[in-house]
XYZ file of C-alpha atoms in Angstrom:
752
model
C 125.073 32.745 22.399
C 123.839 31.838 18.685
C 125.675 33.065 15.939
C 124.027 34.170 12.418
C 126.132 33.794 8.746
C 125.347 35.196 5.826
C 123.666 33.610 3.077
C 125.872 32.556 0.425
C 125.298 33.411 -3.030
C 122.606 31.825 -5.398
C 123.786 28.380 -6.930
C 124.594 29.203 -10.385
C 126.878 32.164 -10.692
C 125.711 36.157 -9.175
C 122.447 37.292 -9.878
C 121.478 39.745 -12.663
C 119.872 43.441 -12.204
C 116.897 44.310 -13.955
C 117.176 48.455 -14.881
C 114.432 50.190 -15.529
C 114.558 53.338 -18.049
C 112.135 56.351 -19.350
C 110.903 56.381 -22.460
C 112.549 58.345 -24.684
C 109.299 60.473 -26.072
C 106.078 60.775 -24.242
C 103.044 58.977 -26.355
C 100.403 61.716 -27.495
C 96.683 61.662 -28.297
C 95.731 61.889 -32.090
C 94.775 65.542 -32.410
C 91.075 64.672 -34.191
C 90.699 61.633 -30.981
C 88.376 64.039 -28.722
C 86.427 65.294 -31.162
C 86.155 62.497 -33.231
C 84.986 60.349 -29.852
C 82.527 62.601 -29.018
C 81.086 62.778 -32.475
C 80.889 58.631 -32.122
C 79.100 59.212 -28.657
C 76.978 62.194 -29.907
C 75.808 59.942 -32.938
C 75.278 56.958 -30.492
C 72.534 59.564 -28.684
C 70.779 60.716 -31.427
C 70.403 57.169 -32.900
C 68.958 56.297 -29.840
C 66.543 58.629 -29.162
C 65.659 58.660 -32.558
C 65.153 54.649 -31.714
C 68.087 53.488 -34.668
C 70.650 51.240 -34.129
C 73.808 52.532 -32.913
C 76.362 52.576 -35.267
C 79.058 50.820 -32.492
C 77.871 48.538 -30.535
C 77.509 50.034 -26.920
C 80.620 48.318 -24.652
C 82.218 50.108 -27.252
C 80.764 53.384 -26.578
C 81.230 52.917 -23.146
C 84.733 52.154 -23.647
C 85.242 55.435 -25.502
C 83.274 57.486 -23.027
C 85.149 55.533 -20.063
C 88.460 56.972 -22.333
C 87.277 59.767 -22.430
C 86.760 60.354 -19.140
C 90.383 58.583 -18.230
C 92.294 61.466 -20.291
C 89.997 64.441 -18.545
C 87.522 65.194 -21.317
C 84.855 64.493 -18.717
C 83.302 67.628 -18.810
C 83.112 68.186 -22.258
C 81.542 64.631 -22.881
C 78.824 66.321 -19.542
C 78.355 69.100 -22.028
C 78.288 67.061 -24.833
C 75.367 65.236 -23.753
C 73.252 67.896 -21.944
C 72.859 69.829 -24.800
C 71.894 66.869 -27.133
C 69.239 66.102 -24.178
C 67.735 69.514 -24.238
C 68.072 69.744 -28.012
C 66.084 66.250 -27.933
C 63.177 67.617 -25.004
C 62.671 71.398 -26.527
C 62.205 70.292 -30.265
C 59.757 66.817 -29.187
C 57.614 69.052 -26.745
C 57.704 72.092 -28.808
C 55.469 70.205 -31.318
C 53.494 68.830 -28.983
C 53.044 72.319 -27.676
C 52.116 73.765 -30.650
C 49.039 71.809 -31.322
C 45.770 74.581 -31.285
C 43.676 74.538 -27.621
C 40.542 72.301 -28.460
C 39.210 69.452 -27.042
C 40.573 67.036 -30.155
C 44.057 68.712 -29.952
C 43.607 68.381 -26.159
C 43.235 64.474 -26.221
C 46.200 64.385 -28.863
C 48.296 66.534 -26.305
C 47.978 64.243 -23.089
C 48.354 60.881 -25.651
C 51.862 62.447 -27.188
C 53.385 63.605 -24.167
C 52.718 60.110 -22.529
C 54.484 58.563 -25.470
C 57.304 61.140 -25.068
C 57.808 60.653 -21.476
C 57.263 56.642 -21.653
C 59.931 56.858 -24.889
C 62.019 59.416 -23.254
C 62.976 57.457 -19.820
C 63.114 54.405 -21.520
C 66.045 55.992 -24.020
C 67.153 57.891 -21.489
C 67.785 55.062 -19.203
C 70.308 53.397 -22.057
C 71.822 56.239 -22.000
C 72.830 56.551 -18.543
C 74.091 52.377 -18.820
C 76.747 53.853 -22.254
C 77.733 57.126 -20.302
C 78.135 54.977 -16.573
C 81.659 55.171 -16.511
C 81.109 59.257 -16.445
C 78.130 59.007 -14.218
C 80.638 57.537 -11.539
C 83.839 59.012 -11.615
C 83.252 62.782 -13.468
C 79.887 64.016 -11.651
C 80.318 62.112 -8.229
C 83.966 64.423 -8.412
C 82.703 67.436 -9.266
C 80.689 69.885 -7.147
C 77.301 71.209 -8.370
C 77.037 68.584 -11.542
C 73.978 66.856 -11.545
C 73.762 63.459 -11.850
C 72.671 61.691 -15.762
C 69.492 61.018 -14.799
C 68.493 64.279 -12.514
C 69.927 65.943 -15.357
C 67.707 64.607 -18.243
C 64.724 64.995 -15.886
C 65.682 68.652 -15.428
C 65.748 69.361 -18.866
C 62.252 67.978 -19.637
C 61.704 70.408 -16.101
C 63.204 73.367 -17.416
C 61.050 73.185 -20.835
C 58.063 72.526 -19.416
C 58.382 75.293 -16.093
C 59.569 78.291 -18.542
C 56.636 77.657 -21.307
C 53.009 77.445 -21.013
C 53.239 74.043 -21.694
C 53.158 73.014 -17.501
C 49.839 74.936 -17.063
C 48.174 73.440 -19.847
C 48.925 70.218 -19.418
C 48.029 70.588 -15.599
C 44.823 71.688 -16.687
C 44.325 69.042 -19.545
C 44.809 66.257 -16.216
C 42.434 68.225 -14.684
C 39.876 68.556 -16.511
C 40.369 64.555 -17.470
C 39.392 63.809 -13.747
C 36.693 66.149 -13.944
C 35.390 64.648 -17.259
C 35.949 61.126 -14.544
C 33.955 63.202 -12.153
C 31.383 63.869 -14.363
C 30.201 60.048 -14.946
C 32.647 59.785 -18.541
C 35.069 57.841 -19.203
C 38.559 58.087 -19.088
C 42.408 56.384 -19.704
C 43.352 56.101 -16.222
C 46.628 54.421 -17.686
C 47.649 57.671 -19.552
C 46.433 59.861 -16.756
C 49.041 57.743 -13.984
C 51.815 57.954 -16.606
C 51.264 61.793 -16.229
C 51.231 62.225 -13.194
C 54.125 60.089 -12.635
C 55.818 62.447 -14.860
C 54.795 65.449 -12.417
C 55.776 63.677 -9.816
C 58.996 62.853 -11.406
C 59.562 66.324 -12.408
C 58.660 68.142 -8.648
C 56.018 69.564 -10.670
C 53.073 67.580 -9.068
C 54.089 69.008 -5.089
C 54.339 72.079 -6.132
C 52.003 73.370 -9.324
C 49.381 70.334 -10.150
C 48.566 69.742 -6.347
C 47.525 73.480 -5.651
C 45.878 73.668 -8.482
C 43.913 70.475 -8.419
C 42.836 70.916 -5.092
C 41.659 74.540 -5.956
C 39.606 72.880 -9.207
C 38.204 70.093 -6.679
C 37.198 72.758 -3.765
C 35.129 74.776 -7.183
C 33.610 71.773 -8.395
C 32.259 70.189 -4.931
C 30.959 73.677 -3.866
C 28.856 74.304 -7.022
C 27.522 70.360 -6.646
C 27.161 70.872 -2.841
C 25.204 74.297 -3.211
C 22.608 72.387 -6.505
C 21.797 69.590 -3.856
C 21.453 71.290 -0.874
C 19.587 73.956 -2.403
C 16.326 71.115 -3.695
C 16.779 68.811 -0.888
C 13.039 67.476 -0.120
C 11.819 66.528 2.709
C 13.171 63.215 4.239
C 11.401 60.427 2.449
C 8.911 57.953 4.398
C 10.353 54.893 2.952
C 13.097 53.376 1.010
C 10.415 52.757 -1.671
C 9.470 56.289 -1.382
C 13.120 57.757 -2.480
C 13.557 55.413 -5.207
C 10.450 57.748 -6.645
C 12.725 60.363 -6.553
C 13.787 61.836 -10.066
C 16.683 64.320 -10.896
C 18.573 66.371 -8.920
C 15.569 66.121 -6.144
C 16.670 64.088 -3.062
C 16.215 63.907 0.787
C 19.231 64.050 3.177
C 20.064 60.297 3.712
C 20.601 60.190 -0.317
C 22.712 63.264 -0.565
C 24.971 61.693 2.937
C 25.143 58.471 0.478
C 25.726 60.456 -2.519
C 28.913 61.947 -0.260
C 29.891 58.609 0.768
C 30.515 57.327 -2.656
C 31.652 60.823 -3.906
C 34.319 59.832 -0.973
C 34.846 56.668 -2.436
C 35.528 58.162 -5.859
C 38.097 60.116 -4.973
C 39.846 57.427 -2.694
C 39.688 55.211 -5.387
C 40.913 57.954 -8.212
C 44.244 58.524 -5.855
C 45.002 54.607 -5.747
C 44.225 54.730 -9.148
C 46.614 57.755 -10.817
C 46.869 60.036 -8.507
C 49.963 60.813 -5.936
C 49.159 59.267 -2.748
C 50.314 62.402 -0.596
C 47.409 64.539 -2.277
C 44.589 61.822 -0.628
C 44.477 63.413 2.845
C 43.953 67.403 1.070
C 41.622 65.787 -1.318
C 39.566 64.315 0.791
C 39.639 66.792 3.363
C 38.486 69.176 -0.024
C 35.311 67.462 -0.074
C 34.388 66.884 3.310
C 35.103 70.735 3.408
C 32.600 71.267 0.047
C 29.726 68.707 0.868
C 29.682 68.268 4.828
C 31.150 71.030 6.782
C 29.767 73.714 4.527
C 26.244 72.732 5.335
C 26.409 70.707 8.167
C 23.230 72.871 9.700
C 21.019 72.362 7.073
C 21.772 68.533 7.012
C 20.736 68.182 10.363
C 17.874 71.478 11.188
C 16.182 69.338 8.041
C 16.841 65.835 8.524
C 18.302 64.370 11.544
C 15.035 63.983 13.572
C 13.528 62.644 10.841
C 15.767 59.674 10.004
C 16.239 59.321 13.601
C 11.716 58.804 14.053
C 12.378 56.633 11.017
C 15.404 54.623 12.384
C 17.237 54.876 9.396
C 20.382 53.593 11.081
C 22.693 53.476 8.214
C 22.532 56.456 6.854
C 22.447 57.734 10.414
C 26.085 56.188 10.740
C 26.852 58.306 7.607
C 26.013 61.473 8.576
C 27.872 60.228 12.323
C 31.480 59.881 10.342
C 30.921 62.449 7.986
C 30.392 64.801 11.080
C 33.511 63.279 12.614
C 35.760 63.761 9.686
C 34.915 67.307 9.536
C 35.002 67.828 13.250
C 31.782 69.198 13.678
C 30.992 66.365 16.422
C 29.797 69.184 19.015
C 26.720 70.198 16.202
C 25.339 66.275 16.141
C 25.962 66.666 19.610
C 23.702 69.596 20.332
C 20.744 68.016 17.819
C 20.886 64.416 19.522
C 20.455 66.322 22.687
C 17.464 68.387 21.381
C 16.175 65.587 19.271
C 16.165 63.313 22.593
C 14.219 66.109 24.699
C 11.711 67.489 22.156
C 10.890 63.343 21.816
C 11.165 62.843 25.269
C 8.862 66.074 26.142
C 5.980 64.943 23.868
C 5.855 61.784 26.177
C 6.372 62.941 29.034
C 3.718 66.486 28.929
C 0.879 64.139 27.721
C -0.976 63.104 30.898
C -3.135 61.013 28.381
C -0.261 59.060 27.410
C 0.602 58.216 31.403
C -1.229 54.380 31.013
C 1.963 53.688 28.180
C 4.302 56.237 28.951
C 6.598 53.967 30.860
C 5.913 51.637 27.706
C 6.924 54.390 25.787
C 10.376 55.091 27.504
C 11.424 51.795 26.872
C 10.660 51.543 23.519
C 12.026 55.359 22.849
C 15.869 54.329 25.421
C 15.924 51.099 22.938
C 15.673 52.977 19.979
C 17.777 55.583 20.870
C 20.401 53.119 22.137
C 20.387 52.044 18.873
C 21.449 54.423 17.855
C 24.033 54.752 19.900
C 25.354 51.272 19.228
C 24.603 51.316 15.432
C 25.164 54.557 14.275
C 27.511 56.067 16.327
C 29.712 53.555 17.221
C 28.976 54.063 21.202
C 31.136 57.482 21.261
C 31.514 58.058 24.742
C 30.290 62.162 24.091
C 26.990 61.076 22.339
C 26.686 58.778 25.817
C 26.768 60.918 28.269
C 24.493 63.619 25.307
C 21.782 60.797 25.992
C 22.673 59.954 29.643
C 22.115 63.806 30.713
C 19.319 64.551 27.600
C 16.855 61.767 29.008
C 17.704 62.501 32.404
C 16.801 66.359 32.017
C 13.118 65.366 29.906
C 12.283 62.671 32.394
C 12.183 64.819 35.518
C 10.112 67.513 34.064
C 6.765 65.981 35.533
C 8.717 65.876 39.083
C 7.636 62.882 40.476
C 5.216 61.483 38.260
C 7.691 59.331 36.115
C 8.730 57.951 39.609
C 4.885 57.026 40.600
C 4.758 55.525 36.706
C 8.251 53.250 36.833
C 6.814 51.441 40.319
C 3.730 50.972 39.443
C 4.671 49.465 35.585
C 7.550 47.595 38.086
C 4.289 46.137 40.237
C 2.118 45.057 36.716
C 5.169 42.798 35.982
C 5.651 41.490 39.604
C 1.806 40.424 39.435
C 1.995 39.235 35.528
C 5.268 37.815 35.286
C 5.600 37.098 31.953
C 2.423 37.355 30.084
C 2.957 41.298 30.230
C 6.482 40.874 28.514
C 5.029 37.967 25.871
C 8.158 35.909 25.187
C 10.395 38.468 26.763
C 12.243 37.530 29.831
C 10.535 39.199 33.039
C 14.351 39.666 34.290
C 15.627 41.135 31.082
C 12.578 43.218 31.131
C 13.018 44.539 34.892
C 16.644 45.336 34.009
C 15.119 47.990 31.309
C 12.764 49.892 33.313
C 16.164 49.766 36.244
C 17.888 52.172 33.381
C 14.424 54.274 33.615
C 14.799 53.922 37.741
C 18.381 55.744 37.323
C 16.931 58.585 35.590
C 14.307 59.741 37.536
C 16.204 61.849 40.994
C 12.603 61.495 43.223
C 13.827 57.588 43.833
C 12.333 57.759 47.751
C 8.682 58.784 45.820
C 9.704 55.523 43.703
C 10.713 53.894 46.864
C 7.352 55.181 48.601
C 4.782 53.562 45.793
C 7.483 50.622 45.017
C 6.575 50.066 48.995
C 2.675 50.165 48.743
C 2.509 48.242 45.938
C 4.955 45.649 47.073
C 2.541 45.469 50.537
C -0.625 44.578 48.292
C 1.449 41.677 46.535
C 3.307 39.904 49.667
C -0.470 40.139 51.851
C -2.987 39.320 48.794
C -0.384 36.562 47.047
C -0.037 38.538 43.868
C 3.262 37.783 43.154
C 3.833 35.516 40.315
C 6.878 34.945 40.885
C 9.100 34.720 44.002
C 12.189 34.598 42.581
C 12.108 37.882 40.702
C 10.638 40.270 43.586
C 13.816 38.868 45.485
C 16.068 39.484 42.265
C 14.303 43.082 41.761
C 14.918 44.063 45.715
C 18.731 42.496 45.121
C 18.746 44.919 42.037
C 18.045 48.104 44.163
C 19.461 47.124 46.813
C 22.941 47.212 44.831
C 21.766 50.585 43.395
C 20.468 52.579 46.326
C 22.205 51.129 48.717
C 20.863 48.843 51.416
C 19.705 52.096 53.040
C 17.312 52.043 50.444
C 15.620 48.859 50.979
C 15.761 48.396 54.421
C 12.180 48.628 54.670
C 11.382 46.582 51.477
C 13.901 44.157 53.425
C 11.774 44.013 56.938
C 8.587 43.311 54.952
C 10.017 40.410 53.209
C 11.182 39.386 56.762
C 7.779 39.890 58.401
C 5.926 37.687 55.735
C 8.763 34.975 56.779
C 8.258 35.196 59.821
C 4.527 34.910 60.054
C 4.526 31.694 58.345
C 6.364 31.021 60.683
C 4.109 31.621 63.857
C 1.234 30.202 61.170
C 2.132 26.984 61.603
C 3.157 27.116 65.193
C -0.509 28.890 65.731
C -2.413 26.035 63.698
C -0.665 23.107 65.423
C -2.158 24.644 68.624
C -5.531 25.208 67.629
C -5.420 21.690 65.685
C -5.070 20.190 69.632
C -8.330 21.665 70.690
C -11.810 20.251 68.885
C -13.190 23.675 69.190
C -11.910 26.007 66.217
C -14.823 26.913 63.836
C -12.809 28.130 61.124
C -9.151 27.985 59.890
C -7.369 31.383 60.537
C -4.182 32.782 59.779
C -2.970 36.111 60.528
C 0.362 38.291 59.501
C 2.458 40.247 61.855
C 3.328 43.295 60.279
C 5.818 45.622 62.040
C 4.551 49.285 62.398
C 7.637 50.613 60.994
C 7.950 49.076 57.850
C 5.070 48.877 56.208
C 2.832 51.674 54.760
C 0.338 53.668 56.849
C -3.662 51.958 56.614
C -6.516 53.582 57.456
C -8.143 51.886 60.450
C -11.656 50.594 60.022
C -14.700 49.922 62.342
C -15.832 46.359 61.616
C -17.942 43.773 63.986
C -16.309 40.419 62.664
C -17.864 37.774 62.987
C -18.011 35.600 66.341
C -15.680 32.674 64.956
C -13.390 35.071 63.890
C -13.324 37.259 66.955
C -12.685 34.047 68.772
C -9.783 33.378 66.300
C -8.251 36.645 67.119
C -8.914 36.533 70.356
C -6.849 33.080 70.638
C -3.825 34.563 68.435
C -2.870 37.401 70.495
C -2.869 35.024 73.753
C -0.785 32.719 71.453
C 1.327 35.599 70.416
C 1.562 37.138 73.853
C 3.256 33.572 74.892
C 6.008 34.203 72.215
C 6.730 37.804 71.980
C 5.848 40.002 75.688
C 5.126 43.655 75.355
C 3.987 43.888 72.159
C 0.692 45.754 70.722
C -1.524 43.853 67.890
C -3.083 46.369 66.129
C -5.635 44.343 63.707
C -6.462 45.947 60.220
C -9.446 44.266 59.026
C -9.355 45.719 55.502
C -6.426 44.232 54.498
C -8.178 40.471 55.303
C -9.557 38.230 53.110
C -11.282 34.935 53.858
C -12.895 32.256 52.153
C -16.365 31.382 52.493
C -18.003 28.241 51.292
C -21.438 28.970 50.481
C -24.655 26.829 49.549
C -26.658 27.620 46.828
C -29.378 25.917 44.946
C -26.886 24.524 42.077
C -24.565 23.695 44.447
C -21.678 24.872 47.200
C -19.303 27.521 45.779
C -16.249 28.483 47.722
C -16.322 32.326 47.775
C -12.495 34.775 47.620
C -13.716 37.592 49.933
C -11.966 40.272 51.502
C -13.101 40.066 55.471
C -15.609 43.009 55.097
C -17.426 40.997 52.538
C -17.459 38.334 54.495
C -18.941 39.756 57.439
C -21.609 40.872 55.366
C -22.375 37.401 54.244
C -22.432 35.908 57.186
C -25.114 38.090 58.351
C -27.187 36.205 55.741
C -26.041 32.842 57.374
C -28.723 33.801 59.713
C -31.062 35.922 57.592
C -32.744 35.880 54.141
C -33.777 39.067 54.095
C -31.711 42.310 55.418
C -31.769 46.005 55.432
C -29.479 48.407 54.736
C -29.537 50.070 58.086
C -29.282 46.218 59.846
C -26.396 45.861 57.821
C -24.532 48.377 59.082
C -26.165 48.310 62.429
C -24.582 44.813 62.438
C -20.807 45.228 61.142
C -20.674 49.283 62.662
C -18.685 50.221 59.255
C -18.939 53.381 58.024
C -21.321 54.297 54.650
C -19.129 54.419 52.243
C -17.366 51.217 53.053
C -20.779 49.701 53.325
C -21.673 50.766 50.406
C -18.624 50.202 48.346
C -18.835 45.987 49.999
C -22.608 45.827 49.169
C -22.542 47.125 45.042
C -19.335 44.194 44.814
C -22.087 41.842 46.552
C -25.297 42.899 44.921
C -24.135 44.923 42.034
C -21.332 43.497 40.007
C -20.289 40.466 37.452
C -21.454 37.883 40.523
C -24.549 38.718 42.372
C -24.611 36.967 45.724
C -26.923 39.158 46.630
C -30.109 40.614 45.555
C -30.945 44.718 45.836
C -34.262 45.736 46.262
C -34.973 48.034 44.443
C -32.887 47.269 41.690
C -29.913 49.852 40.819
C -26.049 50.760 40.596
C -26.232 52.914 43.552
C -26.800 51.606 46.788
C -28.894 53.785 49.439
C -29.860 54.074 53.017
C -33.174 52.719 52.490
C -32.488 49.703 50.528
C -33.118 45.715 51.020
C -30.839 43.355 50.163
C -31.863 39.252 49.984
C -29.694 36.444 49.716
C -29.657 35.141 46.198
C -29.743 31.221 46.530
C -30.244 30.825 42.941
C -26.953 32.023 41.946
C -25.593 30.095 39.195
C -21.520 30.461 37.619
C -19.876 27.308 36.108
C -16.798 28.029 38.497
C -16.825 26.548 41.826
C -14.521 28.647 43.228
C -15.136 32.900 42.559
C -13.533 35.469 43.454
C -15.475 38.838 43.983
C -13.444 42.197 43.954
C -14.022 44.681 45.868
C -15.644 48.103 44.064
C -12.201 49.969 43.186
C -12.958 53.867 44.340
C -10.598 56.436 42.501
C -8.160 57.297 45.165
C -5.954 58.459 43.192
C -5.330 61.736 43.998
C -5.878 61.292 47.533
C -2.806 58.364 47.822
C -1.191 60.372 45.792
C -0.954 63.399 48.263
C -0.876 60.463 51.125
C 2.462 59.756 48.940
C 3.680 63.681 48.542
C 2.866 64.558 52.081
C 4.688 61.374 53.549
C 7.602 61.658 51.414
C 7.790 65.619 52.005
C 7.822 64.376 55.394
C 11.181 62.093 55.433
C 12.983 64.698 53.123
C 12.574 67.115 56.486
C 13.640 64.390 58.573
C 16.822 63.240 56.201
C 17.717 66.902 55.230
C 17.969 67.430 58.767
C 19.661 63.896 59.855
C 22.226 65.148 57.176
C 22.522 68.643 58.475
C 23.116 67.287 62.129
C 25.984 64.799 60.776
C 27.796 67.273 58.615
C 28.068 70.063 61.732
C 28.999 67.744 63.887
C 31.804 66.657 61.585
C 32.503 70.005 60.530
C 31.890 71.637 63.251
C 32.296 75.138 61.752
C 31.101 75.490 58.472
C 30.387 78.446 55.656
C 26.864 78.851 54.681
C 27.588 77.508 50.651
C 29.759 75.028 52.070
C 27.303 73.515 54.106
C 24.547 73.734 50.894
C 27.231 72.082 48.522
C 27.636 69.324 51.406
C 24.003 68.838 52.103
C 23.131 68.367 48.309
C 25.696 65.592 47.578
C 24.407 64.056 51.002
C 21.011 63.830 50.097
C 19.461 60.882 47.408
C 17.236 63.312 46.035
C 16.803 66.909 44.428
C 16.005 69.831 46.824
C 16.001 73.525 46.103
C 18.181 75.853 48.340
C 15.934 77.810 49.889
C 14.212 74.499 51.196
C 17.718 73.374 53.027
C 17.583 77.348 54.666
C 14.452 76.447 56.386
C 15.993 73.581 57.906
C 18.433 75.069 58.723
C 17.093 78.334 60.488
C 14.363 75.014 62.340
C 17.935 73.273 63.181
C 18.824 77.094 64.633
C 15.545 77.495 66.637
C 16.086 73.712 68.475
C 19.662 74.752 69.265
C 21.189 72.102 67.216
C 23.228 74.994 65.564
C 23.999 78.603 66.292
C 25.241 81.710 63.776
C 28.669 82.696 64.067
C 28.229 86.180 66.619
C 30.699 88.598 63.813
C 29.631 86.777 60.375
C 25.836 85.266 60.359
C 26.847 82.983 56.883
C 29.249 81.125 59.465
C 27.324 78.363 61.576
C 28.530 76.364 64.395
C 27.651 73.045 65.953
C 26.239 72.854 69.513
C 27.204 70.081 70.866
């Protein structure tokens, strides 16, 4: 256990006790302390308001305020201060507002109000410093009592609201804004101070802004009616636009004016108006200058601006219409413009020669507007796609035919047609047009015929371009679309291999009289050609027989059918000037070889020797005797070949060229060819509908009429009518592929 002891007394003796006694009498304030101190504070406030030095120092005044608050006189001090501020405000503002209402006095009212507010705010700051203890004690501890700063501002607001000075100041400030809108100079610093005063007094949002918006709407409504009412036609050039004077302006100038007005209002907000007024202010300007006149601006000017490629002005129009939620109106006018412009091109047969070029130019112009003016807005991009596709298909199959012919020209001439433009880029642009056409099967048929000629006659300027185009078509439409085109290429490659092998086998013999090359074409891949009855020369007939025998050793069971009208030959002919090489068709070459044994032959003799029909024979003789290179002479002379004519070998033929190509006379068979293509495409479409119908019914077994029509339309790659599909359904029913339901004739069943 531990034991503790009490501490002993401190050294030096016992400790003394400290006794605290109350005051004999309670101290009291002097009777005049409260009134005297408040009077000193009041005098100090008056001195501050009069911009005079205070009798006492600010620190001494602060101590007086503190003392009064400690002695519970805070309410008296607050009341004195409030009364003094209100008296000062009333006196100053009454003096300002008492001035008459005229331009000179109004300017003075604004300037004096600005000076009053600037000095009053500074004074209020000093007064708040003196009475800071009051603000931090009495004000905070008492409910319903405003801070000194709020109380000081409240006095100004109370006077302005209770008198007509508020309304007068608001309209004077708005008048200065209108003056600035009219191009006159204003004191922006003064306006910024007054707007700041409105904001501090909670007058801006409740009173000033609604009046400003109303006056703005009225101002721009009058301005827009005056300007839009006097709009003139869109000037053709910027120089012509500069010549417009006064209020006369065209739509592009008006749009620039609107953009300038919006920038001015934005700058005005940044300079002296409250930032919260910007959305309402700009919306009002846009509503009066743009939305109210949207239909008039679009109907009177959009087409002209688009035709003149005014990209910046169209961009102004787009941005303004988007800001007022009128994109739907722009979309309608945009679609209408595309259709009208396209129909002017597509429905003019006399422009067919340059139709594709014109369509490419139109598409490029429209794309530039989309990119540079419409910011690639997806709504307007879709409108372009739909409208372009609508007008380009109004002539059914003609655009598809012309696009195929245009591709053929590009492939034949390579980069020459496009100038410096890259051929591949031009083909990409043509493919954009190809996507719009609905008769893609018609394009395929014409493209196949032109491709056959390029392959057989070696007319392609670039093999790489041909293969690139084929890959693009395959990527666009699938392998089924290019299957036959790819088969044509395979046939040409196989023919080249056969030619090498056949030539080597012929060279092993010594009796060949002519070089010979044959292309073996698969009938299913290539276009259908009319047979020409031609008695070929003995040398050619011998070479053909040799090739048939050679081919039989390589491929058994295949039947070869000669297409003499597709063949070409190269003949070496001796003239008085020398030996010339003539590039001819097989028909032309056969006729020329007759003159190797006879110098003169009658028309009937040539016909009997060649076995040709009159039309083909006369065309060939015209090219040889009446064309640019007349290697035969016709007797009697003339452009037309008659049955009584005679032909003589022209030994005196002259030409600076050694190798000369004599083209066949082209007969206008466009209508016949078009008819053949249409019949072929129509037949293919019938087969496609039947095949799709069989596939759908085999997969679904039972299907209603409407559902079947919808299903078929989604599978077919060409447009067809419901009546055509109905005819094919009836044909399939007759052939027992499908049958109608006995109780519901609109339902079909697949027959296995």
